[in-house]
Amino acid sequence: FAVTKTDQQWQKELDPQSYRVLRQKGTEPARTGEYDKFYPTEGHFACKACGNPLYSAQSKFDSGCGWPAFDKCYEGALVTETDSAFGMKRVEIMCGKCGGHLGHVFH
């Protein structure tokens, strides 16, 4: 990734919850995040760790799952990886610039 830092650097720069989610692949409880019901009409959503623009405001939609959902990303903004943890197959979505964990798509 273009942005690489030590765990100590990430911990210093991110609040504890953001560090747990972005760097340790944690999960916020559903319907508790600040962006769950936030629908701006312009602008973009960026990675909290590195500022990389990820999604346009217009790409956000309510999937009913309790976490922010987007149907389009900026080209090259994301990387994906198959995650078979916990006995299920899902796709992990990560920031293409720093590798920060952004969530999963379930199959």
XYZ file of C-alpha atoms in Angstrom:
107
model
C 0.000 0.000 0.000
C 1.154 3.562 -0.684
C 0.560 4.558 2.951
C 2.313 2.285 5.437
C 2.727 2.953 9.138
C 3.578 0.948 12.223
C 0.829 -0.181 14.596
C 2.135 2.375 17.084
C 1.771 5.180 14.523
C -1.791 4.117 13.642
C -2.732 3.900 17.340
C -1.393 7.401 17.919
C -3.312 8.864 14.950
C -6.668 7.049 15.277
C -9.159 6.999 18.131
C -9.487 3.532 19.770
C -12.710 2.545 17.939
C -11.329 3.608 14.534
C -8.085 1.746 15.184
C -10.016 -1.415 16.141
C -12.143 -1.285 12.976
C -9.621 -0.014 10.420
C -6.466 -1.783 11.566
C -7.749 -4.829 13.488
C -10.753 -5.579 11.240
C -13.268 -4.961 14.003
C -16.958 -4.179 13.516
C -19.167 -1.422 14.857
C -22.497 -2.635 16.189
C -25.182 -2.259 13.500
C -27.061 1.058 13.418
C -24.587 2.790 15.750
C -22.141 4.407 13.329
C -22.196 8.129 12.602
C -22.791 7.495 8.883
C -25.610 4.928 9.151
C -28.416 7.439 8.470
C -26.266 10.211 6.974
C -27.080 10.957 3.304
C -25.283 14.038 1.978
C -26.230 15.323 -1.460
C -22.710 16.279 -2.515
C -19.100 15.528 -1.686
C -17.490 12.193 -0.961
C -16.674 9.698 1.774
C -12.975 9.231 2.540
C -10.907 6.709 4.465
C -10.660 7.868 8.079
C -7.105 6.557 8.321
C -5.493 8.170 5.262
C -8.057 10.509 3.658
C -8.263 8.552 0.396
C -11.551 9.429 -1.422
C -13.577 6.198 -1.596
C -17.200 6.847 -2.605
C -19.229 9.781 -3.917
C -22.094 10.973 -1.714
C -24.529 9.947 -4.467
C -23.392 6.300 -4.283
C -24.637 5.800 -0.696
C -27.927 3.951 -0.215
C -29.931 2.385 2.611
C -29.452 -1.371 2.401
C -31.321 -1.952 5.653
C -28.343 -3.769 7.182
C -27.417 -1.065 9.707
C -24.064 -0.189 8.154
C -23.336 2.343 5.397
C -23.726 0.861 1.919
C -22.449 2.122 -1.429
C -23.065 0.926 -4.982
C -20.073 2.582 -6.689
C -16.529 3.468 -5.685
C -13.896 5.684 -7.212
C -11.622 3.803 -9.582
C -8.686 2.271 -7.711
C -10.008 3.435 -4.322
C -10.645 -0.054 -2.939
C -9.075 -3.472 -2.845
C -10.882 -6.692 -1.998
C -9.867 -10.004 -0.520
C -11.777 -13.229 0.068
C -12.350 -13.797 3.779
C -13.449 -17.260 4.918
C -13.243 -16.603 8.666
C -16.062 -17.706 10.968
C -17.192 -20.465 8.586
C -18.649 -18.147 5.947
C -17.462 -16.824 2.617
C -17.401 -13.055 2.319
C -15.412 -10.351 0.574
C -13.439 -7.903 2.686
C -13.369 -4.331 1.376
C -10.225 -2.318 2.167
C -8.867 1.121 1.359
C -6.659 0.876 -1.707
C -4.201 3.425 -0.304
C -3.601 2.228 3.283
C -5.310 -1.175 3.538
C -7.753 0.017 6.189
C -10.668 -2.372 6.787
C -13.936 -0.853 5.516
C -16.311 -3.776 5.837
C -17.539 -6.918 4.101
C -19.826 -8.002 1.319
C -21.550 -11.269 2.206
C -22.392 -13.996 -0.320
